[in-house]
Tab-separated table of C-alpha atoms in Angstrom:
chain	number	residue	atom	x	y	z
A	106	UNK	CA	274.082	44.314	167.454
A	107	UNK	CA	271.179	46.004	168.783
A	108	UNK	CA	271.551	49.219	170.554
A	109	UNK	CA	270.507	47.469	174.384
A	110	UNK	CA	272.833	44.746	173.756
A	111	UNK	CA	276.130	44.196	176.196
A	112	UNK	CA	279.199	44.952	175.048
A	113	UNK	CA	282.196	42.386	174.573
A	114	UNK	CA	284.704	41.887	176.968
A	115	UNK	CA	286.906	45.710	177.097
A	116	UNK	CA	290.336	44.157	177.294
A	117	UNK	CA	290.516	41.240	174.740
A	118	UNK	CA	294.163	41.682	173.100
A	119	UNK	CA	292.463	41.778	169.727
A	120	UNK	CA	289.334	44.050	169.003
A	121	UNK	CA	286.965	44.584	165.906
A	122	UNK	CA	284.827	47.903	165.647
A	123	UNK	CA	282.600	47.442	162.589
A	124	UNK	CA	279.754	48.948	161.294
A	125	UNK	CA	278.485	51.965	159.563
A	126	UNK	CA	277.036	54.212	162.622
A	127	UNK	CA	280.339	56.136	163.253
A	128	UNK	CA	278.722	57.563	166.413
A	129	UNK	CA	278.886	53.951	167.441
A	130	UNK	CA	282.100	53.160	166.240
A	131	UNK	CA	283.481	56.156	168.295
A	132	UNK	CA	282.256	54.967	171.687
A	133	UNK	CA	283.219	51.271	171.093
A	134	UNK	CA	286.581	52.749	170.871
A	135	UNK	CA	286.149	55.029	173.717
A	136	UNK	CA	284.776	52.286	176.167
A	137	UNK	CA	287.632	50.298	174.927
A	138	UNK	CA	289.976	53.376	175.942
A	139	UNK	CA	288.501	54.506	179.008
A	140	UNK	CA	288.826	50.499	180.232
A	141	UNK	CA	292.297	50.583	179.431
A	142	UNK	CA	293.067	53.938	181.358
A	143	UNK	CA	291.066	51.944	184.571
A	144	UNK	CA	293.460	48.742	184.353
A	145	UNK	CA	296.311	50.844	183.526
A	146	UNK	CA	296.222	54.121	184.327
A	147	UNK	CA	299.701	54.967	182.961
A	148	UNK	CA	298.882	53.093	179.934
A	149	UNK	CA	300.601	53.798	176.841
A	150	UNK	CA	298.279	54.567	173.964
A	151	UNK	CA	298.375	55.170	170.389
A	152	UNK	CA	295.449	55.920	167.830
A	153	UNK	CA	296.510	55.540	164.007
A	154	UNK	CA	294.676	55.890	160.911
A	155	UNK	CA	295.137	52.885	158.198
A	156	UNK	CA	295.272	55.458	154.803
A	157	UNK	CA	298.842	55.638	154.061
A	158	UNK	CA	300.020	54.504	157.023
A	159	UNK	CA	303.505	53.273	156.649
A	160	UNK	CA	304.154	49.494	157.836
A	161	UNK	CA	307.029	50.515	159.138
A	162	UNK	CA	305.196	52.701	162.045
A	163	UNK	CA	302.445	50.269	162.587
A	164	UNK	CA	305.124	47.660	163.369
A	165	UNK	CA	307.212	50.792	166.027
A	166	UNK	CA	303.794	50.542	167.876
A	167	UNK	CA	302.911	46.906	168.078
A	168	UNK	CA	306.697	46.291	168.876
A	169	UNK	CA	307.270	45.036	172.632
A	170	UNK	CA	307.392	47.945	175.289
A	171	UNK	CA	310.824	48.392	176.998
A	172	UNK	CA	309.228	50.476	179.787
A	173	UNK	CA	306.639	47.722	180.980
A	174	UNK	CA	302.862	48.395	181.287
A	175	UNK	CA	299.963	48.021	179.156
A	176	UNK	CA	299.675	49.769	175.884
A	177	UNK	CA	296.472	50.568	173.638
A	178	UNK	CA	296.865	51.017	169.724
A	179	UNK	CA	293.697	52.007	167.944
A	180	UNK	CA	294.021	51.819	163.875
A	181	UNK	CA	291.023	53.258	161.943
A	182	UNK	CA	289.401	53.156	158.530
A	183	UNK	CA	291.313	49.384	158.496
A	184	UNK	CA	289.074	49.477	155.429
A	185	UNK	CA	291.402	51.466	153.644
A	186	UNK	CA	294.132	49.823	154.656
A	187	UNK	CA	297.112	49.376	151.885
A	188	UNK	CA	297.404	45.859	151.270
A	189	UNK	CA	301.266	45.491	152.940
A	190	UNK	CA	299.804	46.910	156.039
A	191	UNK	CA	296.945	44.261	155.734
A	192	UNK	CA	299.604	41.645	155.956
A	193	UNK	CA	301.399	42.900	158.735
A	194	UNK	CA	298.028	43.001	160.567
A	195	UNK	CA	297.667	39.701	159.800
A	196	UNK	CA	301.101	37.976	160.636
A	197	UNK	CA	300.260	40.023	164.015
A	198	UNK	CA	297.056	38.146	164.923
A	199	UNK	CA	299.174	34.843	164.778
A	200	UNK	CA	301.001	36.003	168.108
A	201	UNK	CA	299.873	39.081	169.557
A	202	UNK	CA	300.997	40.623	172.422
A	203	UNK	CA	299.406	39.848	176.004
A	204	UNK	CA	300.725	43.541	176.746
A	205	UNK	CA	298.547	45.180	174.397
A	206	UNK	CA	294.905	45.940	173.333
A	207	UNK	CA	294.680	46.400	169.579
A	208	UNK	CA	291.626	47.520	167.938
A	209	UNK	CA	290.987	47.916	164.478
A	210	UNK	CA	288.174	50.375	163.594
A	211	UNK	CA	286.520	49.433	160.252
A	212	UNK	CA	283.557	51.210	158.642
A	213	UNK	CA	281.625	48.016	157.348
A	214	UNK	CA	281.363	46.666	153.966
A	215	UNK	CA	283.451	44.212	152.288
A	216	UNK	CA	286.954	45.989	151.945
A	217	UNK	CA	289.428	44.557	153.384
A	218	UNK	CA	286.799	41.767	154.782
A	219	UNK	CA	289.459	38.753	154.842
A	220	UNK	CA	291.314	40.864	157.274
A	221	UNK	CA	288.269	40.884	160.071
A	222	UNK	CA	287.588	37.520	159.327
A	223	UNK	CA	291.555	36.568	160.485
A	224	UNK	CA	290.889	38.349	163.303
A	225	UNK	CA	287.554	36.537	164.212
A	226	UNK	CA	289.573	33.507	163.617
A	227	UNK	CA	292.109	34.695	165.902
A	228	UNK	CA	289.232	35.226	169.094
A	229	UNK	CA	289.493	39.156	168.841
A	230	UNK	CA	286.350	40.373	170.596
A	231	UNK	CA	284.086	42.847	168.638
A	232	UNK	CA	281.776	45.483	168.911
A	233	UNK	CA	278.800	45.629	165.844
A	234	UNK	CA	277.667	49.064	164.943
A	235	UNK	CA	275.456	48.522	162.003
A	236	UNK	CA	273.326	51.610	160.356
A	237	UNK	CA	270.082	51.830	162.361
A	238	UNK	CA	267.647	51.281	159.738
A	239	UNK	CA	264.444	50.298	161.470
A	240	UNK	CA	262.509	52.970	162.859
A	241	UNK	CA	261.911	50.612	166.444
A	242	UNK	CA	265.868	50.511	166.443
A	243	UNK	CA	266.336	54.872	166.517
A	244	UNK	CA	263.284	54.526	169.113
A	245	UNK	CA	265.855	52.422	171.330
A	246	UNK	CA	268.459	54.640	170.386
A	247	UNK	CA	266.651	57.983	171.525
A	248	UNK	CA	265.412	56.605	174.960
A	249	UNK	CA	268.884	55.146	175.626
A	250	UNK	CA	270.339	57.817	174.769
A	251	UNK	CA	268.186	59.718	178.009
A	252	UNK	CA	268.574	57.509	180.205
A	253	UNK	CA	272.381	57.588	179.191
A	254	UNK	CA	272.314	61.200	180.680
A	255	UNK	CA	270.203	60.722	183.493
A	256	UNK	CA	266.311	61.045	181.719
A	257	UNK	CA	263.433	59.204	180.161
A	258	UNK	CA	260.974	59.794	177.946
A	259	UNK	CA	257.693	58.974	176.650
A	260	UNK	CA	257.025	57.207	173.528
A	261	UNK	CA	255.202	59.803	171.829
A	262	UNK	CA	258.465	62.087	173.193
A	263	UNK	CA	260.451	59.861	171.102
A	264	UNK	CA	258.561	59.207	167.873
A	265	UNK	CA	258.111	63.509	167.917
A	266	UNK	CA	261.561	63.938	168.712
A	267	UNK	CA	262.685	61.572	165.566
A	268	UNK	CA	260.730	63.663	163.124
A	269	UNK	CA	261.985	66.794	164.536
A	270	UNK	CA	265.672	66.442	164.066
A	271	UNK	CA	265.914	62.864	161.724
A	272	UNK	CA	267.921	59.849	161.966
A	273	UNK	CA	271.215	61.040	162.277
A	274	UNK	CA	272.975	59.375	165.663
A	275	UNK	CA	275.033	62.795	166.684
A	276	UNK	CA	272.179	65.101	166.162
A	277	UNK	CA	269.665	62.600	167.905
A	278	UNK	CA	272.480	62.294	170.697
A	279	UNK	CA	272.623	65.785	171.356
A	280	UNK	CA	269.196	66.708	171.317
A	281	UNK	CA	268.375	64.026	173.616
A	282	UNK	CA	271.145	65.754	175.633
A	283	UNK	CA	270.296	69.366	175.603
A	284	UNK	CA	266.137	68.076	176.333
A	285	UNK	CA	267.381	66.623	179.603
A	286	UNK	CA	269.672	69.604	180.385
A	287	UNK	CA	266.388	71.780	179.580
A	288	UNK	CA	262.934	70.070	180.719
A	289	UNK	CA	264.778	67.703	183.165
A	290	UNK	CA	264.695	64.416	183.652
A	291	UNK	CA	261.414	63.468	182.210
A	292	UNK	CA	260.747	63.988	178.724
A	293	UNK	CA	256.737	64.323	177.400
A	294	UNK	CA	255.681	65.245	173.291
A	295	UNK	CA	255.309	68.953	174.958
A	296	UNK	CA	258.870	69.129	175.760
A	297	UNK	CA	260.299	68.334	172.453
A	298	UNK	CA	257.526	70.282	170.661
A	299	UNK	CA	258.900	73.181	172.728
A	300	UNK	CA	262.648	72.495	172.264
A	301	UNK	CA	262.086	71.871	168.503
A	302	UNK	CA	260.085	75.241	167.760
A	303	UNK	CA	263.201	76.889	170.476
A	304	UNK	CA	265.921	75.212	168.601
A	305	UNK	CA	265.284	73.575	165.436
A	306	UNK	CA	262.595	75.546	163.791
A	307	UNK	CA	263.505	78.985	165.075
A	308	UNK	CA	267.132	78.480	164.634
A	309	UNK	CA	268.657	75.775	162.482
A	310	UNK	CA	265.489	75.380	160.173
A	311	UNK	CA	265.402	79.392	160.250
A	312	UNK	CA	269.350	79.302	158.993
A	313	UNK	CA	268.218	77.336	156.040
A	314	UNK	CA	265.643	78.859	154.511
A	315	UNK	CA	267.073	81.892	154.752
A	316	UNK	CA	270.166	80.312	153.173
A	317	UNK	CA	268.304	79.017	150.808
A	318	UNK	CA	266.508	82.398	149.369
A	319	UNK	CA	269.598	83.855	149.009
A	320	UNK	CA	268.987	86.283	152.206
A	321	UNK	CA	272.941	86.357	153.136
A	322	UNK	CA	272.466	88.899	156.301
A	323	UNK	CA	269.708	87.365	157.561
A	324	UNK	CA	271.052	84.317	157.324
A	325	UNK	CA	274.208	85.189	158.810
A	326	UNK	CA	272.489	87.012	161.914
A	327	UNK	CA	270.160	84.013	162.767
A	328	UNK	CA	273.070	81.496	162.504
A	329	UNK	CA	275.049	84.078	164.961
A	330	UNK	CA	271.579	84.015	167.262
A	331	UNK	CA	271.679	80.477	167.287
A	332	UNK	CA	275.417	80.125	168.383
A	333	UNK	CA	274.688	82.587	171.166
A	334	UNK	CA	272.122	80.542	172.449
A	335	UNK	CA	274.151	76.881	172.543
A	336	UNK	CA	272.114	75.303	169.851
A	337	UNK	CA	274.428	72.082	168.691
A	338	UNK	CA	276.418	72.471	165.341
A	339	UNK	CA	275.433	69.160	164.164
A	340	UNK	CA	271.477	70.338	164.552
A	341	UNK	CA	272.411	73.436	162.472
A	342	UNK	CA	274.621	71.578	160.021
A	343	UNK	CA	271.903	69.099	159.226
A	344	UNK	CA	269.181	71.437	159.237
A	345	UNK	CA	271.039	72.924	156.237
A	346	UNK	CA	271.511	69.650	154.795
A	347	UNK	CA	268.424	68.630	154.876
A	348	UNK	CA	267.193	72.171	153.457
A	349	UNK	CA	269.955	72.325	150.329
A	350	UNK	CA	269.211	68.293	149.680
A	351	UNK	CA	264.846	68.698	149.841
A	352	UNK	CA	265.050	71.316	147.408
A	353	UNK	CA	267.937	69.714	144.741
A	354	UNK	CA	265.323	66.385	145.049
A	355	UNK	CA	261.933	68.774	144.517
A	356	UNK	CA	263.730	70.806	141.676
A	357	UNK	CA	265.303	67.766	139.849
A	358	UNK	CA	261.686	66.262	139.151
A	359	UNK	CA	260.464	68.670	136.682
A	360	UNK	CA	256.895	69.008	137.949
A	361	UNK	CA	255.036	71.338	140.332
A	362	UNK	CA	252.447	68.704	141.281
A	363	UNK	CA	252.361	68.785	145.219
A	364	UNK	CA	250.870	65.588	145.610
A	365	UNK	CA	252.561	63.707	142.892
A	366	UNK	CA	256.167	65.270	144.394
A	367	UNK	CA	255.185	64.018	147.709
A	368	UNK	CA	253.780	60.397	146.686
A	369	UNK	CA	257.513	59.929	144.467
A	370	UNK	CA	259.802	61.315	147.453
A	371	UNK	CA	257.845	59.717	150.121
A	372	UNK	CA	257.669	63.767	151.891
A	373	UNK	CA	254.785	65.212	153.495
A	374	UNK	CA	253.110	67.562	151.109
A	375	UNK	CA	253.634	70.738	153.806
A	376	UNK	CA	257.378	70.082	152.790
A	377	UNK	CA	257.233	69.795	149.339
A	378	UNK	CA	255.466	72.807	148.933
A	379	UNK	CA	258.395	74.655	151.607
A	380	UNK	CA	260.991	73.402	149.308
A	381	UNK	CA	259.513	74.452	146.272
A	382	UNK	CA	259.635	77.801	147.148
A	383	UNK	CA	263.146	77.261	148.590
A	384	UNK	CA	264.306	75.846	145.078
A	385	UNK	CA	263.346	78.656	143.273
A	386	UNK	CA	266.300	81.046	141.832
A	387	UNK	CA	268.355	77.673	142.010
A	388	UNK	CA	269.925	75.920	139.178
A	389	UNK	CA	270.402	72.145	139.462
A	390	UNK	CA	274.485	71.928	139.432
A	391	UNK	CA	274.359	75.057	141.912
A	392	UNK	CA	272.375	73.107	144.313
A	393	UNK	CA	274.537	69.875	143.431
A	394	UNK	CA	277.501	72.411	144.612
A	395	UNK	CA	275.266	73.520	147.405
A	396	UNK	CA	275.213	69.755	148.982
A	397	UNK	CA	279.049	69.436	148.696
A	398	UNK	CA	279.142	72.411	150.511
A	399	UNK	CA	276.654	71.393	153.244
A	400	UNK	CA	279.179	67.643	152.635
A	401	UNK	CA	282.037	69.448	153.593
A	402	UNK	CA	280.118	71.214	156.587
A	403	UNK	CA	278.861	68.024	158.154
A	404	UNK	CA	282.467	66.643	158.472
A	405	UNK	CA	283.660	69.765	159.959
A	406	UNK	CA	281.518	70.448	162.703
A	407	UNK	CA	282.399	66.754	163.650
A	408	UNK	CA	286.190	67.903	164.642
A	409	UNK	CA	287.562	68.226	161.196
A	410	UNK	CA	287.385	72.225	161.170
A	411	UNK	CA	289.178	73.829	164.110
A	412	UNK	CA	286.509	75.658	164.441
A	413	UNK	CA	282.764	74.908	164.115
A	414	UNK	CA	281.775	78.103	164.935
A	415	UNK	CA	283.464	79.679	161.468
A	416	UNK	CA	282.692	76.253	159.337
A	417	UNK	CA	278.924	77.198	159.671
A	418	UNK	CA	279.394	80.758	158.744
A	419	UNK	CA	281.752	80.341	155.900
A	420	UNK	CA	278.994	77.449	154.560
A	421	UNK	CA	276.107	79.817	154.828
A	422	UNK	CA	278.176	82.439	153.180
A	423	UNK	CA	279.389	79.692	150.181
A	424	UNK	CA	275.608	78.690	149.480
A	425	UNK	CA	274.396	82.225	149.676
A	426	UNK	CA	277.285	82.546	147.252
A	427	UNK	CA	276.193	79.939	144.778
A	428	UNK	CA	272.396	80.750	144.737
A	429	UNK	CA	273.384	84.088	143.923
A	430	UNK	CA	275.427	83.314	140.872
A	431	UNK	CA	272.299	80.739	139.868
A	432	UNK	CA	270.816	84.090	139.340
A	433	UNK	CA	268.988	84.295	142.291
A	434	UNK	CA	269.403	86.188	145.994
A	435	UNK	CA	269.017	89.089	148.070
A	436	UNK	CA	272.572	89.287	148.910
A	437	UNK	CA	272.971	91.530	151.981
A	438	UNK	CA	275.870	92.901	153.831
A	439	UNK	CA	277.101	91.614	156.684
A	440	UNK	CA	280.692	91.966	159.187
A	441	UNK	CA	281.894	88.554	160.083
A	442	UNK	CA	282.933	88.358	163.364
A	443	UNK	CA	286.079	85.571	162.546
């Protein structure tokens, strides 16, 4: 479904949430929620995720409501959804209750695909979130996502603010955010040139390479600047990222050719010849550790740490960490504040 497109229906008794975008996946849900809570604003709601979940609780849940009302259950990650608990979902569709919303929230791919088509069968409505893959599409994306908090913004805005922070949805999301809370609500190339040197380059960029050389203080006191300021944890989680994964890419080619790095990995030569530098001191299974670090870092800042704030230090800290027992590193001491 393209981004501009209208949503289904919010209170169809059976829902489908598919696609790869997570971002998008979340807000189908939400919109799904948050038109529940208007019809119903005593509703009764339940949100359960499909790994390991025991058929016995799915089927307390869906079970008729003594008390009356409307009721909501959301089951996630149906994808990975135990085969048993498949067929209860199933045998549900046949009758399901006028009572009750259910939406199953499914990641995409062909897992478990008999069990969306039973519910297409069934009428459930559904809300496509496919993987944005077209540069035009993320252009739609960014300027709805301004106008979503009360901006616009120019094309050249957009295409600059797309090579400053990438294609991830969240990031994109809240840069578009914290540009409208900063420039107001118009948007030019100037603007996001400023807000990129103000947070990406000076901040979450910063973090990196300093990460990356193995400068553990440093790194730790720009990462602390950047929290002070408000800069979003998904910009500095995915500035890391994309600093740890550039240079494991560069230093797993085995040649120092600028242009022939740039013409394989499809990277402007000014960044091949950043990460170059950045890869040096590294070893190749310390930098594969280094992106399940920076892994692990991206799911945290995304509400799986209960606190963002200390999963970006203790990442900076683990890289700094591994780079230094590559054999590389300035070390550095440095108080944490957690």
């Amino acid at each position: 479904m393209p981004p501009t497109a209208a949503p289904p229906p919010p209170l169809s008794r059976l829902r489908l949430v598919v696609g790869e975008e997570e971002l998008l996946r979340a807000r189908a849900a939400s919109e799904v929620r948050a038109a529940v809570r208007r019809m119903d604003p005593d509703s009764e709601e339940h949100e359960l995720a499909a790994l390991g979940l025991p058929v016995g609780q799915l089927a307390d849940v869906l079970a008729p409501s003594l008390f009356g009302g409307h009721r909501l259950v959301v089951v996630t990650g149906v994808h990975e959804a135990a085969g048993a608990l498949v067929d209860s979902l199933l045998s549900y569709a046949k009758d399901p209750d006028p009572e009750l919303t259910l939406v199953l929230v499914h990641s995409g791919g062909k897992r478990n695909e008999a069990l969306l088509k039973a519910f297409r069968q069934a009428g459930a409505a559904e809300d496509e979130c496919p993987k944005l893959v077209s540069a035009g599409d993320r252009m739609t994306f960014v300027r709805n996502e301004v106008r979503r908090v009360g901006g616009k913004i120019t094309p050249d805005a957009a295409t600059a603010l797309l090579e400053a922070v990438g294609n991830d949805l969240r990031s994109l999301s809240a840069a578009a955010s914290q540009l409208v809370s900063d420039f107001g609500g118009s948007i030019d190339a100037d603007a996001v040139a400023r807000f990129h040197r103000g947070q990406a380059e000076v901040t979450g960029f910063t973090v990196a390479e300093r990460v990356l050389v193995g400068d553990n203080a440093g790194s730790i006191e720009m990462l602390r600047w950047a929290l002070d300021r408000g800069v979003p944890h998904v910009l500095l989680a995915d500035a890391i990222a994309d600093g740890v994964r550039t240079a494991a890419r560069v230093a797993s080619l085995g040649t120092t050719n600028i242009g022939d790095l740039a013409r394989q990995l499809k990277m402007p030569p000014w960044k091949v010849k950043k990460a170059q530098a950045q890869s040096r001191g590294w070893t190749i299974p310390a930098l594969q550790q280094a992106i399940g670090v920076a892994a692990e870092l991206n799911a945290d800042v995304k509400g799986v740490a209960a606190s963002a704030d200390y999963a970006l230090e203790r990442a900076v800290r683990r890289i700094v960490e591994l780079r230094t027992a590559a054999g590389g590193g300035r070390g550095g001491r440095s108080t944490s504040r957690y």
